[in-house]
Short mmCIF file of C-alpha atoms and ligand atoms in Angstrom, two decimals:
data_model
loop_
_atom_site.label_atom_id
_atom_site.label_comp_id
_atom_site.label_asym_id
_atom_site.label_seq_id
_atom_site.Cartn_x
_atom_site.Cartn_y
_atom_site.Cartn_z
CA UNK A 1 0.28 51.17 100.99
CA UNK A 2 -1.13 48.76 103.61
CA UNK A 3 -3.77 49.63 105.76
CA UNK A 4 -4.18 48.30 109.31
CA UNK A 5 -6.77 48.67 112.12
CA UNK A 6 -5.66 46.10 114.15
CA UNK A 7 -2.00 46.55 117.02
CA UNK A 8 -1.41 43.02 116.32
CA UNK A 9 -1.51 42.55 112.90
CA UNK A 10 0.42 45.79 112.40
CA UNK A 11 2.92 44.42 114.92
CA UNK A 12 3.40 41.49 113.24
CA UNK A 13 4.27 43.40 110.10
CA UNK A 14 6.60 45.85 111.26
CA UNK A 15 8.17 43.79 114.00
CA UNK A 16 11.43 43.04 111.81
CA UNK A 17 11.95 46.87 110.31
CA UNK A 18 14.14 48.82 112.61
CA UNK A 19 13.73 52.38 110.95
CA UNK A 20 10.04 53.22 111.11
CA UNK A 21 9.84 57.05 110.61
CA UNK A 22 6.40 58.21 111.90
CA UNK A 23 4.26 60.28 111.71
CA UNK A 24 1.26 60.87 113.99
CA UNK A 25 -1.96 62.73 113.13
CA UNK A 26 -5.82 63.15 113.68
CA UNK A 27 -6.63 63.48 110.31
CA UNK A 28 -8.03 65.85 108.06
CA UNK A 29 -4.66 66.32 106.14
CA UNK A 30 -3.47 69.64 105.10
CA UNK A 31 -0.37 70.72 103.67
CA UNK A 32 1.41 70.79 107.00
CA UNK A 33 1.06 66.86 107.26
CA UNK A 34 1.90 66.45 103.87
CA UNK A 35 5.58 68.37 104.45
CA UNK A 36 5.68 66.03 107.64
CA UNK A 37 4.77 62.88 105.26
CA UNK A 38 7.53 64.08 102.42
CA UNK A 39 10.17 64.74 105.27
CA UNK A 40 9.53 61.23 106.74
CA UNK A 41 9.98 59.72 103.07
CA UNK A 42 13.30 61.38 102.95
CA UNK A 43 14.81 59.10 105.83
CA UNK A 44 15.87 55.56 105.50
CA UNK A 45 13.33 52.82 105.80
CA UNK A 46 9.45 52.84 105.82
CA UNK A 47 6.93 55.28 106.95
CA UNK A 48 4.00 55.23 108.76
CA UNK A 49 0.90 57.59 108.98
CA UNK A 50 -1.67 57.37 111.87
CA UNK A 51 -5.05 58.68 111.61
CA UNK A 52 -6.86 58.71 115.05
CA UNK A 53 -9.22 61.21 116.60
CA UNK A 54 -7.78 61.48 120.05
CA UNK A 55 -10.90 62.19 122.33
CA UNK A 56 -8.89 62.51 125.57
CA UNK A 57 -6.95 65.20 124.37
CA UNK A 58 -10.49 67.42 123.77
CA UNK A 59 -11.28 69.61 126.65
CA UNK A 60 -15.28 70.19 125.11
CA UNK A 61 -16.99 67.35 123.99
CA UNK A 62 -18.75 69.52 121.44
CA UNK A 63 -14.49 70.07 120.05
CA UNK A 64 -14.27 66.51 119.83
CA UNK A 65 -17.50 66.21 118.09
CA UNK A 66 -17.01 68.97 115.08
CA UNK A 67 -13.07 68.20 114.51
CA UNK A 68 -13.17 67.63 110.60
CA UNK A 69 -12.66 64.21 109.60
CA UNK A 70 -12.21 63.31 106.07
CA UNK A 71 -10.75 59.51 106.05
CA UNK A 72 -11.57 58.91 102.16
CA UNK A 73 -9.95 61.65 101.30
CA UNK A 74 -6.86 61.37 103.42
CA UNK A 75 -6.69 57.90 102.58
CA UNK A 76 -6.47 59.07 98.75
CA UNK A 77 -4.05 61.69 100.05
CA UNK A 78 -1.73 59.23 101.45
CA UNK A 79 -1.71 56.85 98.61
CA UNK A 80 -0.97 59.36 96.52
CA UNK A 81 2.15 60.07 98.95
CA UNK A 82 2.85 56.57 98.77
CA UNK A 83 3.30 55.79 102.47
CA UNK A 84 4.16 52.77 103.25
CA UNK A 85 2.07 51.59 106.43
CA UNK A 86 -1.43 53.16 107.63
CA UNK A 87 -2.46 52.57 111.22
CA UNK A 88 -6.44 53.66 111.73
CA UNK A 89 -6.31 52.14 115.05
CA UNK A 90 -9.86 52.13 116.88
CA UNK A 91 -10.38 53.73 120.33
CA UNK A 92 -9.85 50.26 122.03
CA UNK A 93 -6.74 49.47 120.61
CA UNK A 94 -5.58 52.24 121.63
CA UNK A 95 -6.73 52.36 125.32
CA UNK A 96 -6.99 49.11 126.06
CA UNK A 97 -3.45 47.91 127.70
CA UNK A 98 -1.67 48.97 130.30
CA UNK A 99 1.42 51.09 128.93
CA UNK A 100 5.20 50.24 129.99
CA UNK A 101 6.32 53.72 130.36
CA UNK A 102 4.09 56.11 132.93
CA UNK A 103 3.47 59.81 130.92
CA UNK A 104 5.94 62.64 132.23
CA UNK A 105 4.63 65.76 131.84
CA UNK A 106 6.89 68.62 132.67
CA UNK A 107 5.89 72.09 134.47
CA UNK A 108 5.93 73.89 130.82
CA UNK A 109 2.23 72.22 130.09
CA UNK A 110 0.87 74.59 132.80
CA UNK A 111 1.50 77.85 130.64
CA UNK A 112 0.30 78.80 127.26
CA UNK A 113 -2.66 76.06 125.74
CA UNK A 114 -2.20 73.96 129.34
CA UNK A 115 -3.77 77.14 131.42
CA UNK A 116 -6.82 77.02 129.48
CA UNK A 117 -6.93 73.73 127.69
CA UNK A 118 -7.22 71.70 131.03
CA UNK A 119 -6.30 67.76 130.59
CA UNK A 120 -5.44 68.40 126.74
CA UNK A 121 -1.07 67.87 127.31
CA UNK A 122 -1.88 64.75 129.46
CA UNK A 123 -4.25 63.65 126.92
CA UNK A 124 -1.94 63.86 123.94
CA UNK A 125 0.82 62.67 125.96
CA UNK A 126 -1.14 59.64 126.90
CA UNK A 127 -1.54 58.87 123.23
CA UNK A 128 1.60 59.33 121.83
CA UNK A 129 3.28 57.44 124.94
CA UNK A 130 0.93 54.50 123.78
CA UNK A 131 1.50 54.30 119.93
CA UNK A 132 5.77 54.85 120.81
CA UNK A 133 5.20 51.74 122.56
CA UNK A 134 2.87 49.79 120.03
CA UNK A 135 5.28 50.98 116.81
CA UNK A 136 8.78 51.63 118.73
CA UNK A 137 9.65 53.86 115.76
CA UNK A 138 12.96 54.94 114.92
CA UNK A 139 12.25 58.85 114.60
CA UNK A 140 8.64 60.43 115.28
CA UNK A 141 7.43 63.64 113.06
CA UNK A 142 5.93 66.79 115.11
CA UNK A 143 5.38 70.17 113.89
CA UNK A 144 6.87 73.61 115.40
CA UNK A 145 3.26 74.71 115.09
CA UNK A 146 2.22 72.99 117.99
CA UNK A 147 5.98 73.63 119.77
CA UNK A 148 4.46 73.00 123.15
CA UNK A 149 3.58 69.75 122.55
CA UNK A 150 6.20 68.97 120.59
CA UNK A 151 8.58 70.13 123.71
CA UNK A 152 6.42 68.11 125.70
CA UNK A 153 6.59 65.22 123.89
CA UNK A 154 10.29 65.19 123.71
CA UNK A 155 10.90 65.73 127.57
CA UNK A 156 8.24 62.62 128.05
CA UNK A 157 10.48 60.71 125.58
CA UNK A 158 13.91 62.09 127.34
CA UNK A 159 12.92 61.35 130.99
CA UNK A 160 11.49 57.88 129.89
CA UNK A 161 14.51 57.07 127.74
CA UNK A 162 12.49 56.09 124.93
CA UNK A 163 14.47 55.21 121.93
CA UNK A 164 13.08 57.60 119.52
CA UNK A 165 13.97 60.64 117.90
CA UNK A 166 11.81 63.61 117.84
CA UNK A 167 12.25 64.98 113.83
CA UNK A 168 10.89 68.58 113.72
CA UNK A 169 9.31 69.76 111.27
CA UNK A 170 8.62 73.61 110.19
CA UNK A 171 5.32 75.51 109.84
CA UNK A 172 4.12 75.48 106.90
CA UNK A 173 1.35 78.55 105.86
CA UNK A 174 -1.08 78.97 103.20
CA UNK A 175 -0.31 81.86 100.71
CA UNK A 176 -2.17 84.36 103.39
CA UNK A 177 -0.45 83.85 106.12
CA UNK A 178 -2.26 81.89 108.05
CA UNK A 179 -0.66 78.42 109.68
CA UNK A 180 -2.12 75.31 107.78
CA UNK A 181 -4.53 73.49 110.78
CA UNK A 182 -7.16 71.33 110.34
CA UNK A 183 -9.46 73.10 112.24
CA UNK A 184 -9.14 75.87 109.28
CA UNK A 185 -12.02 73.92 107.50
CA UNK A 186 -14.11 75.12 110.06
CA UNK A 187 -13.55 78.75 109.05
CA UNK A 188 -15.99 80.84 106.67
CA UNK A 189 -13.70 82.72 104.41
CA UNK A 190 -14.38 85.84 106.41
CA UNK A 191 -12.71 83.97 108.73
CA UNK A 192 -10.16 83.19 106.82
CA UNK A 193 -9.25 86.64 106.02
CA UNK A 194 -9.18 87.72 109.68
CA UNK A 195 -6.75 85.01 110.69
CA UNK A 196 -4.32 86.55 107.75
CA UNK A 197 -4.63 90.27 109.22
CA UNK A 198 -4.08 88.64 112.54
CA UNK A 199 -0.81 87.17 111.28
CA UNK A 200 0.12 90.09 109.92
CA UNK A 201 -0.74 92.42 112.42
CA UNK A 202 1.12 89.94 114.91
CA UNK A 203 4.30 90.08 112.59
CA UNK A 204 4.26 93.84 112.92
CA UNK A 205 4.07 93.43 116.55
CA UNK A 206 7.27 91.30 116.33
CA UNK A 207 9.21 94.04 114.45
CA UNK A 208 8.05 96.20 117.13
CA UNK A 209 8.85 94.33 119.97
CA UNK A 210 12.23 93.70 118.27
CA UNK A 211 12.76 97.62 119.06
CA UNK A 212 10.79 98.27 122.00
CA UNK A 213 10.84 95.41 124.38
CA UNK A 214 10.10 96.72 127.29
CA UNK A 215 7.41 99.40 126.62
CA UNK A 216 4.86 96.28 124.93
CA UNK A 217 1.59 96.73 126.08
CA UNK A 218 -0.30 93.47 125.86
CA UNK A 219 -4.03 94.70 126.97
CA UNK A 220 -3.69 96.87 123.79
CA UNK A 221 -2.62 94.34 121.28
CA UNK A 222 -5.28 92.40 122.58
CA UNK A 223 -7.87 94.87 121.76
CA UNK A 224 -6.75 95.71 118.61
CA UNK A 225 -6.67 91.54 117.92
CA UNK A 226 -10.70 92.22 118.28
CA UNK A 227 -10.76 95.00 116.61
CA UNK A 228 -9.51 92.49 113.87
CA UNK A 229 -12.64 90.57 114.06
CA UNK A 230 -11.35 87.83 117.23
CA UNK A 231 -13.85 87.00 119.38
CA UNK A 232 -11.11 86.13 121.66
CA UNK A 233 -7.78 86.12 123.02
CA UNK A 234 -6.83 83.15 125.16
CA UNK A 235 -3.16 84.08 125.42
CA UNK A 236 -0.92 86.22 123.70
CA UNK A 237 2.30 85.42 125.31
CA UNK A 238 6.20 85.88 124.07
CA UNK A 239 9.35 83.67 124.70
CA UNK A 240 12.94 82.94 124.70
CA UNK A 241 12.48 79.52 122.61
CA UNK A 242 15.25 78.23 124.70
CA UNK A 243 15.06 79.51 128.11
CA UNK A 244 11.15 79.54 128.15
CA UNK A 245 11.08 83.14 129.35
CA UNK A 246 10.20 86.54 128.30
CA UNK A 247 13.56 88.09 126.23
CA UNK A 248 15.27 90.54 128.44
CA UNK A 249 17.37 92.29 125.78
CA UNK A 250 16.79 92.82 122.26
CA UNK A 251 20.02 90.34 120.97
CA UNK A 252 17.25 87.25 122.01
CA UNK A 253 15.48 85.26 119.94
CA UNK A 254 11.76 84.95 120.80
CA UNK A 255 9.14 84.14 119.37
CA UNK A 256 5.04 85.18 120.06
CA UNK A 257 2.80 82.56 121.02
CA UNK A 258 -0.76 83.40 120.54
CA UNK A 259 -4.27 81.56 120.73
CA UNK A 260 -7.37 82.74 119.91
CA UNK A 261 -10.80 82.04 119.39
CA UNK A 262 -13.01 83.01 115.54
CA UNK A 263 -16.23 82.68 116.73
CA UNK A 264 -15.90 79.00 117.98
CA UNK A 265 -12.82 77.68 116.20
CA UNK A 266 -9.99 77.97 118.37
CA UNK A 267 -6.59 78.76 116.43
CA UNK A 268 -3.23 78.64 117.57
CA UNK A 269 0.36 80.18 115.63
CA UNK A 270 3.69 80.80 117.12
CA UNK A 271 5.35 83.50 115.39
O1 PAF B 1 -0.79 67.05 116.70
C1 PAF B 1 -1.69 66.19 116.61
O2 PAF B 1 -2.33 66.02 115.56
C2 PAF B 1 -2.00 65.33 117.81
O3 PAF B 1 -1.88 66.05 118.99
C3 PAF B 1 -1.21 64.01 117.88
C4 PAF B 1 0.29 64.27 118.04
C5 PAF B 1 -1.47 63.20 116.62
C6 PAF B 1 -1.67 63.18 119.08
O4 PAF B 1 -3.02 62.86 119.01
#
């Protein structure tokens, strides 16, 4: 495992491999990463693991500020994994050259995190447009957890005729239900505990919406999410995974998108 800080001297070490399969994180590994990390080792070539806290994709400074960040321990993590390149890039390497490609960002980052989250798609598409073009990877790794972004990403990479291909990757939950995030450190385990009823409570909801499409009643699912313990509800929306709208009849696939907030740790599922 070789660790670098440093665009160059990465550069210069990856300049000759042609299938870099990476995979792009903020640290504070979790079992979701890992299943990103194992499904990167299965492709031909090496792999490559970023850690970097992406401030311009915060919308509160005080987010930015309590993110977890564990480096020694993801650094163990990752050796263990046996990943072949580490890039802990700093915040000028990052920010400091002008990019080739300009970000697209397509209408779908106004709905669901964009309406409330204000700056955070641009943000994360800013970053990701800049480490495509420092490590020109063969396939990038995104979890369906985040599936807005990782739509996002793959129209900015689509309209800008990047050569890389989006791999992605499943969600991956802990034995309670709830959808492995990093931000789950920052839960007590009363917490915890809600954010399982709420996935299980939201699972019912999908059976029922399954039979009763048109007669869901959103105000009320809401309230009952508090009754749960949320403190609140940013969106609780539901969609046709390919057309991006609400399912009119009950043959669709769909799938509910929810975020909400557990006293100040914002968590997001798509179920
Ligand atoms: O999903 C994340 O962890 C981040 O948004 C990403 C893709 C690493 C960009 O900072």
């Amino acid at each position: 495992m070789k660790i670098f800080k440093s665009k160059h001297k990465l550069q210069k070490e990856i300049l000759n491999i042609k299938n870099i399969s990476f995979v792009p994180t903020m640290g504070g590994l979790h079992k979701g990463h890992i299943s990103l990390i194992k499904k990167s080792k299965t492709f031909k070539g090496k792999n490559l693991v970023s850690i970097f806290v992406n401030p311009k994709q915060f919308n509160r400074k005080k987010d930015f500020t309590t993110y977890p960040r564990n480096l020694k321990k993801d650094l163990a993590l990752l050796k263990r994994l046996k990943v072949d390149f580490i890039y802990l890039p700093t915040h000028k390497d990052i920010f400091s050259f002008r990019p080739r490609n300009k970000i697209f960002i397509d209408k779908f980052s106004k709905k669901l995190c964009g309406k409330s989250r204000k700056g955070h798609f641009e943000g994360v598409l800013n970053v990701v447009n800049r480490f495509l073009e420092i490590i020109n990877p063969k396939y990038i790794f995104l979890g369906v957890k985040d599936f807005q972004q990782l739509y996002l990403i793959n129209k900015h990479i689509l309209k800008r005729k990047i050569n890389t291909k989006i791999v992605p990757c499943k969600i991956i939950r802990e034995k309670n239900g709830v959808v492995c995030s990093t931000r789950n450190n920052n839960l007590n385990k009363n917490q915890f505990n809600t954010a399982s009823n709420v996935y299980s409570y939201l699972r019912n909801i999908k059976k029922l919406i399954k039979r009763e499409l048109y007669n869901i009643d959103i105000i009320n699912i809401k309230k009952n999410l508090i009754k749960l313990g949320v403190k609140n509800v940013d969106y609780i929306e539901f969609f046709n995974l390919n057309t991006l709208k609400k399912p009119k009849n009950k043959k669709e696939k769909f799938k509910i998108f929810v975020a909400y907030y557990l006293n100040n740790v914002r968590l997001i599922d798509n179920i």
